[in-house]
XYZ file of C-alpha atoms in Angstrom:
397
model
C -0.077 0.022 -0.061
C 1.310 3.450 -1.119
C 2.076 5.800 1.477
C -0.548 8.323 -0.431
C -3.172 5.514 -0.063
C -2.415 5.339 3.879
C -3.122 8.799 4.180
C -6.738 8.207 3.080
C -9.362 5.586 4.135
C -8.883 1.805 2.453
C -11.059 1.428 -0.648
C -12.726 -1.653 -0.386
C -14.733 -3.077 -3.582
C -17.518 -5.598 -2.254
C -18.116 -7.991 -5.325
C -22.243 -9.205 -4.808
C -24.678 -7.501 -2.670
C -26.249 -10.405 -0.998
C -26.619 -10.958 2.829
C -22.706 -11.854 3.257
C -21.936 -8.705 0.974
C -24.017 -6.078 2.882
C -23.044 -7.084 5.836
C -19.233 -6.694 4.865
C -20.242 -3.396 3.525
C -21.667 -2.261 6.384
C -19.512 -3.227 9.009
C -16.780 -1.808 6.749
C -18.528 1.773 6.902
C -19.038 1.651 10.516
C -15.220 1.277 10.554
C -14.970 4.345 8.281
C -13.831 2.780 5.171
C -14.512 3.870 1.217
C -16.676 0.857 0.151
C -18.439 0.413 -3.266
C -20.708 -2.557 -3.736
C -21.391 -4.021 -6.915
C -24.143 -6.363 -7.873
C -25.201 -7.924 -11.048
C -28.892 -7.756 -10.667
C -30.932 -5.139 -11.924
C -32.679 -4.347 -8.660
C -31.623 -5.073 -4.705
C -33.821 -7.720 -2.957
C -33.476 -11.366 -2.079
C -35.359 -14.105 -3.541
C -36.305 -16.964 -1.156
C -38.552 -16.862 1.644
C -37.790 -17.871 5.497
C -34.124 -18.484 7.151
C -33.409 -19.016 10.567
C -30.779 -16.849 12.383
C -29.265 -18.175 15.457
C -27.540 -16.504 17.979
C -24.094 -16.088 16.330
C -25.709 -14.224 13.486
C -28.010 -12.108 15.902
C -24.456 -11.438 17.637
C -23.625 -9.615 14.318
C -26.571 -7.854 13.977
C -26.590 -6.539 17.199
C -22.891 -5.353 16.524
C -24.321 -3.512 13.137
C -27.117 -1.831 15.280
C -30.157 -4.059 13.591
C -31.107 -6.210 16.308
C -34.400 -4.435 17.466
C -35.382 -3.404 13.872
C -34.977 -7.108 13.070
C -37.004 -8.268 15.937
C -39.822 -6.169 14.738
C -40.535 -8.322 11.532
C -38.794 -11.430 12.919
C -40.322 -14.306 15.284
C -38.794 -15.764 18.264
C -39.564 -20.110 18.265
C -40.719 -21.291 21.580
C -39.629 -24.525 21.493
C -37.878 -27.053 18.613
C -40.340 -29.775 18.162
C -39.079 -33.027 15.988
C -41.955 -35.199 14.918
C -41.952 -38.823 12.557
C -42.884 -38.047 8.977
C -45.347 -40.332 8.739
C -47.330 -40.631 12.037
C -46.324 -37.320 13.302
C -45.542 -39.021 16.262
C -43.113 -36.835 18.956
C -39.417 -37.549 18.405
C -38.722 -34.612 20.874
C -39.329 -31.190 22.018
C -36.442 -28.629 23.474
C -37.099 -25.202 24.626
C -35.556 -22.549 22.558
C -36.614 -18.882 23.664
C -35.857 -19.656 26.951
C -32.736 -20.798 26.625
C -31.023 -18.883 23.893
C -30.067 -15.683 25.513
C -28.968 -17.261 28.782
C -26.721 -19.907 26.806
C -25.399 -18.460 23.626
C -25.334 -14.854 24.287
C -28.207 -13.951 21.889
C -31.630 -15.113 20.906
C -32.670 -17.036 17.922
C -35.046 -15.582 15.360
C -36.836 -16.971 12.207
C -37.579 -14.303 9.740
C -38.010 -13.617 6.193
C -35.035 -13.459 4.044
C -36.153 -9.964 2.582
C -36.475 -8.417 5.726
C -33.168 -8.995 7.177
C -31.718 -8.133 3.545
C -33.132 -4.907 3.445
C -31.994 -3.759 6.838
C -28.449 -4.590 5.883
C -28.992 -2.625 2.683
C -30.013 0.608 4.833
C -26.191 0.388 6.440
C -24.874 1.259 3.016
C -25.609 4.793 1.144
C -27.444 4.102 -1.985
C -25.024 5.901 -4.388
C -22.637 3.205 -3.057
C -24.544 0.133 -4.473
C -24.282 -0.323 -8.361
C -26.812 -2.272 -9.860
C -26.672 -4.630 -12.998
C -22.841 -4.409 -12.777
C -21.425 -7.934 -13.744
C -18.142 -8.881 -12.610
C -15.860 -10.081 -15.507
C -12.688 -10.438 -13.577
C -9.951 -8.448 -11.664
C -6.268 -7.879 -12.153
C -3.633 -6.883 -9.168
C -1.815 -3.984 -9.530
C 1.412 -2.407 -7.512
C -1.037 -0.180 -5.679
C -3.927 -2.701 -5.335
C -6.562 -4.518 -7.327
C -8.331 -3.090 -11.008
C -11.577 -4.895 -11.257
C -13.689 -5.547 -14.827
C -16.879 -5.786 -15.449
C -19.131 -6.652 -18.415
C -19.939 -3.101 -19.615
C -16.063 -2.765 -20.351
C -15.567 -0.492 -17.309
C -13.009 -0.709 -14.626
C -12.681 0.314 -11.057
C -9.740 0.523 -8.615
C -9.323 -0.646 -4.873
C -7.186 -1.568 -2.133
C -9.007 -4.532 -1.433
C -11.535 -6.614 -3.021
C -14.065 -8.868 -1.511
C -15.724 -11.786 -3.405
C -19.410 -12.145 -2.015
C -20.828 -13.306 -5.380
C -22.252 -16.588 -4.437
C -21.603 -20.189 -5.317
C -20.873 -19.352 -9.107
C -18.261 -16.795 -8.075
C -16.373 -15.289 -10.406
C -13.971 -14.009 -8.130
C -13.082 -17.690 -6.653
C -13.132 -19.233 -10.358
C -10.216 -16.268 -11.103
C -8.140 -17.252 -8.334
C -8.667 -21.100 -8.162
C -9.686 -21.988 -11.381
C -13.090 -23.259 -12.936
C -14.610 -26.130 -11.141
C -18.616 -27.494 -10.617
C -20.071 -27.542 -7.194
C -21.179 -30.908 -6.085
C -24.832 -31.842 -6.092
C -25.775 -33.165 -2.754
C -28.746 -35.638 -4.084
C -30.855 -33.145 -2.229
C -33.509 -30.774 -3.807
C -35.912 -28.341 -1.745
C -39.590 -26.311 -1.928
C -39.730 -22.780 0.079
C -43.145 -21.883 0.405
C -45.413 -19.717 2.801
C -48.756 -20.101 4.914
C -50.573 -18.177 6.496
C -50.175 -19.389 10.341
C -53.668 -19.825 10.689
C -53.558 -22.734 8.251
C -51.417 -25.037 10.654
C -52.751 -27.435 12.358
C -53.131 -27.204 16.325
C -52.784 -30.695 16.962
C -51.283 -33.597 14.870
C -49.962 -37.280 15.924
C -52.107 -40.186 16.929
C -55.576 -39.128 17.914
C -54.122 -36.063 17.939
C -51.476 -36.696 20.725
C -49.099 -34.031 20.043
C -49.874 -30.322 20.823
C -48.521 -27.481 18.492
C -48.357 -23.900 19.093
C -48.474 -20.978 16.579
C -44.838 -20.195 17.434
C -43.104 -23.516 17.622
C -40.466 -24.795 15.237
C -41.409 -27.922 13.987
C -39.298 -30.677 11.944
C -41.113 -33.650 10.439
C -38.051 -36.230 9.616
C -37.784 -39.100 7.024
C -35.806 -41.322 5.416
C -36.346 -39.554 2.041
C -36.201 -36.015 3.220
C -36.935 -33.539 6.024
C -39.830 -30.639 6.166
C -38.887 -27.474 8.684
C -41.499 -25.375 9.433
C -41.359 -22.105 11.459
C -42.992 -18.762 12.203
C -41.958 -15.304 9.951
C -43.123 -12.167 9.593
C -43.877 -11.606 13.450
C -45.688 -14.683 13.653
C -48.192 -14.342 10.632
C -46.806 -16.631 8.272
C -45.685 -20.144 8.676
C -42.508 -20.700 6.197
C -41.988 -24.074 4.874
C -38.999 -25.832 3.862
C -39.088 -29.124 2.113
C -35.945 -31.038 1.530
C -36.290 -34.361 -0.747
C -33.693 -36.873 -1.429
C -33.437 -36.513 -5.248
C -31.060 -38.481 -7.605
C -31.647 -36.041 -10.639
C -29.468 -32.543 -10.862
C -32.049 -29.747 -10.492
C -31.148 -26.222 -11.609
C -30.009 -24.541 -8.748
C -31.871 -21.192 -9.186
C -34.163 -20.254 -6.366
C -36.868 -19.069 -8.766
C -37.680 -22.076 -10.603
C -41.740 -22.136 -10.066
C -43.229 -25.255 -8.697
C -46.654 -26.009 -7.295
C -48.596 -27.453 -4.369
C -49.220 -30.768 -6.457
C -45.688 -30.942 -6.789
C -45.074 -30.956 -3.245
C -48.006 -33.168 -2.970
C -46.784 -35.592 -5.145
C -43.078 -35.659 -3.654
C -44.007 -36.229 -0.243
C -47.077 -38.999 -0.803
C -47.146 -41.116 2.242
C -45.953 -38.479 4.512
C -48.283 -37.664 7.616
C -51.622 -36.073 6.598
C -51.699 -32.893 8.554
C -48.696 -31.970 6.332
C -50.316 -32.486 3.348
C -53.199 -30.824 3.964
C -50.634 -27.549 4.607
C -48.763 -28.219 1.219
C -52.379 -28.672 -0.583
C -53.045 -24.654 0.700
C -49.904 -23.549 -0.740
C -50.547 -20.855 -3.353
C -46.754 -20.151 -4.543
C -43.626 -22.424 -4.033
C -40.439 -22.362 -5.605
C -37.942 -25.490 -5.691
C -34.355 -25.829 -6.335
C -31.317 -27.898 -6.361
C -28.986 -27.848 -3.197
C -25.380 -28.237 -3.848
C -21.771 -27.059 -2.290
C -18.222 -27.426 -2.472
C -15.498 -29.042 -0.575
C -13.734 -26.580 2.085
C -11.116 -24.949 0.036
C -7.277 -24.999 1.294
C -7.215 -20.838 1.207
C -9.550 -18.000 0.424
C -7.587 -15.026 0.459
C -5.267 -14.368 -2.886
C -3.206 -10.986 -2.367
C -5.732 -7.922 -1.949
C -8.904 -10.304 -3.037
C -10.549 -12.831 -0.544
C -13.784 -14.681 -0.827
C -16.823 -14.860 2.124
C -19.826 -16.376 1.883
C -21.216 -18.731 -0.683
C -18.187 -17.902 -2.751
C -16.064 -19.442 -0.174
C -18.228 -22.113 1.685
C -21.498 -23.066 -0.319
C -23.068 -25.450 2.512
C -26.062 -27.783 2.914
C -29.231 -26.271 4.496
C -29.216 -28.761 7.499
C -27.709 -26.506 9.872
C -29.367 -23.639 8.967
C -26.060 -21.665 8.925
C -25.656 -20.408 5.501
C -26.495 -16.562 6.183
C -25.010 -16.571 9.623
C -21.989 -17.891 8.786
C -21.757 -15.387 5.640
C -22.886 -12.597 8.102
C -20.054 -13.515 10.548
C -17.519 -13.643 7.709
C -18.608 -10.077 6.799
C -17.937 -8.878 9.876
C -14.894 -10.427 10.648
C -13.265 -9.470 7.522
C -14.227 -5.737 8.434
C -12.943 -6.028 11.753
C -9.537 -7.304 10.423
C -9.087 -4.463 8.093
C -9.859 -2.268 10.936
C -7.265 -3.506 13.062
C -4.368 -3.463 10.616
C -5.665 -0.191 8.265
C -1.840 -0.055 7.079
C -1.472 -3.393 5.964
C -4.691 -4.801 4.360
C -2.594 -8.210 2.710
C -2.079 -8.865 6.212
C -5.331 -8.341 7.804
C -6.848 -10.702 5.016
C -4.502 -13.456 5.819
C -5.437 -13.360 9.408
C -9.021 -13.090 8.543
C -8.385 -16.450 6.205
C -6.782 -18.174 9.003
C -9.401 -17.331 11.551
C -12.367 -17.955 9.474
C -11.836 -20.659 6.894
C -11.426 -23.808 9.693
C -14.682 -22.826 11.481
C -16.885 -22.472 8.011
C -15.080 -25.600 6.750
C -16.017 -27.366 10.020
C -19.737 -26.413 9.525
C -19.833 -27.433 5.600
C -18.736 -30.503 6.393
C -21.098 -30.949 9.645
C -23.950 -29.910 7.241
C -23.365 -33.056 5.288
C -23.347 -35.282 8.341
C -26.394 -33.933 9.390
C -28.074 -34.559 5.989
C -27.211 -38.349 5.990
C -27.963 -38.343 9.910
C -31.362 -36.977 8.909
C -31.917 -39.956 6.424
C -31.815 -42.727 9.373
C -34.367 -44.574 10.777
C -34.930 -43.559 13.183
C -33.255 -40.272 13.103
C -30.501 -39.955 15.901
C -30.258 -36.685 18.264
C -28.940 -33.806 16.246
C -25.363 -32.899 16.100
C -23.942 -30.351 18.443
C -24.499 -27.179 17.367
C -23.133 -25.222 20.897
C -20.249 -24.841 19.316
C -21.883 -22.646 16.677
C -24.235 -20.936 18.352
C -21.614 -19.722 21.115
C -19.142 -18.172 18.731
C -19.127 -14.236 18.595
C -17.320 -13.172 15.512
C -17.436 -9.703 16.425
C -14.540 -9.944 18.813
C -11.155 -11.734 18.212
C -11.432 -15.146 19.044
C -8.614 -15.152 21.573
C -10.891 -13.270 23.991
C -13.393 -16.087 23.683
C -13.814 -19.219 25.552
C -12.432 -22.479 23.349
C -15.407 -24.050 21.447
């Protein structure tokens, strides 16, 4: 970094305006950096429906000043309820709301993805977000990095953060072209009004279900996760199904209630009755990648799905991306005169943790297919982590 550059705020370009990219941009702006976000889509907004935000994600939201606003549109599930896929007999019911803050240092929310995305976007001035800006590559220079775009334009920066998803252009230039791994799972996302949710399930209605509970139906061919969002007004449905055929990874492939009913024939009638009332649904194939040996190359680094796409079985994709975004800003702020060292330190801190979550998500998927399903793999080490502070200041996982 030149002496002239050292006298001005570090210039950071973030490629990708999703949850991870906006978290990074918002945290960097809080630390006083000069930040620009380049997003290839024509408009800001997140597709999809619900997502789970464990305590580790909400520690980031709190550090960004968003926790209270997020609470207004999110839900806070009372319990986690696990039932059999066919009979709806109770596997277990565990408290969540009453223990999360005390045990992990933050609550556990379920929210609409678009609501979180909109809050994160408010952290970045509109004139710092550039739409329809498709990155085609970058080039290292003596003073930093030059980023190229499809319209022929170029931009210079001291640091570039690739937050451009599982098909990341930044990742491909650093590590070469490869294909993500199809995980033999396809999923549907849908929402229904909370009033359509059954109050009792199981043999003879033996299992009472509260409106604010998180309910997981586990079977050998898939799992269906249902939880409240939008302040408890809607129930989000995430339906994963083992599938041998490759399916488009796009979240925008339209589906239908009938297709969901066909895929889950033989599952519990109460669940299928809810499926029958789905108005709009989308399906996509689940892909991931093996952990990378490195995320950073000079003044360029990765975060989120660009670095560690993972299966959704631990509900940690958004959370780990938020951790990445805050952590990269924290490291750059701690070494403002040496961004290369900051990115290396970020890489060394974040990569082992994200890789461990990636691999545990795969193992949880395999466990969910067993009959009977074993208890969930331990997530305490995930939830206790606080990416907003130096790991040396935290108790070991």
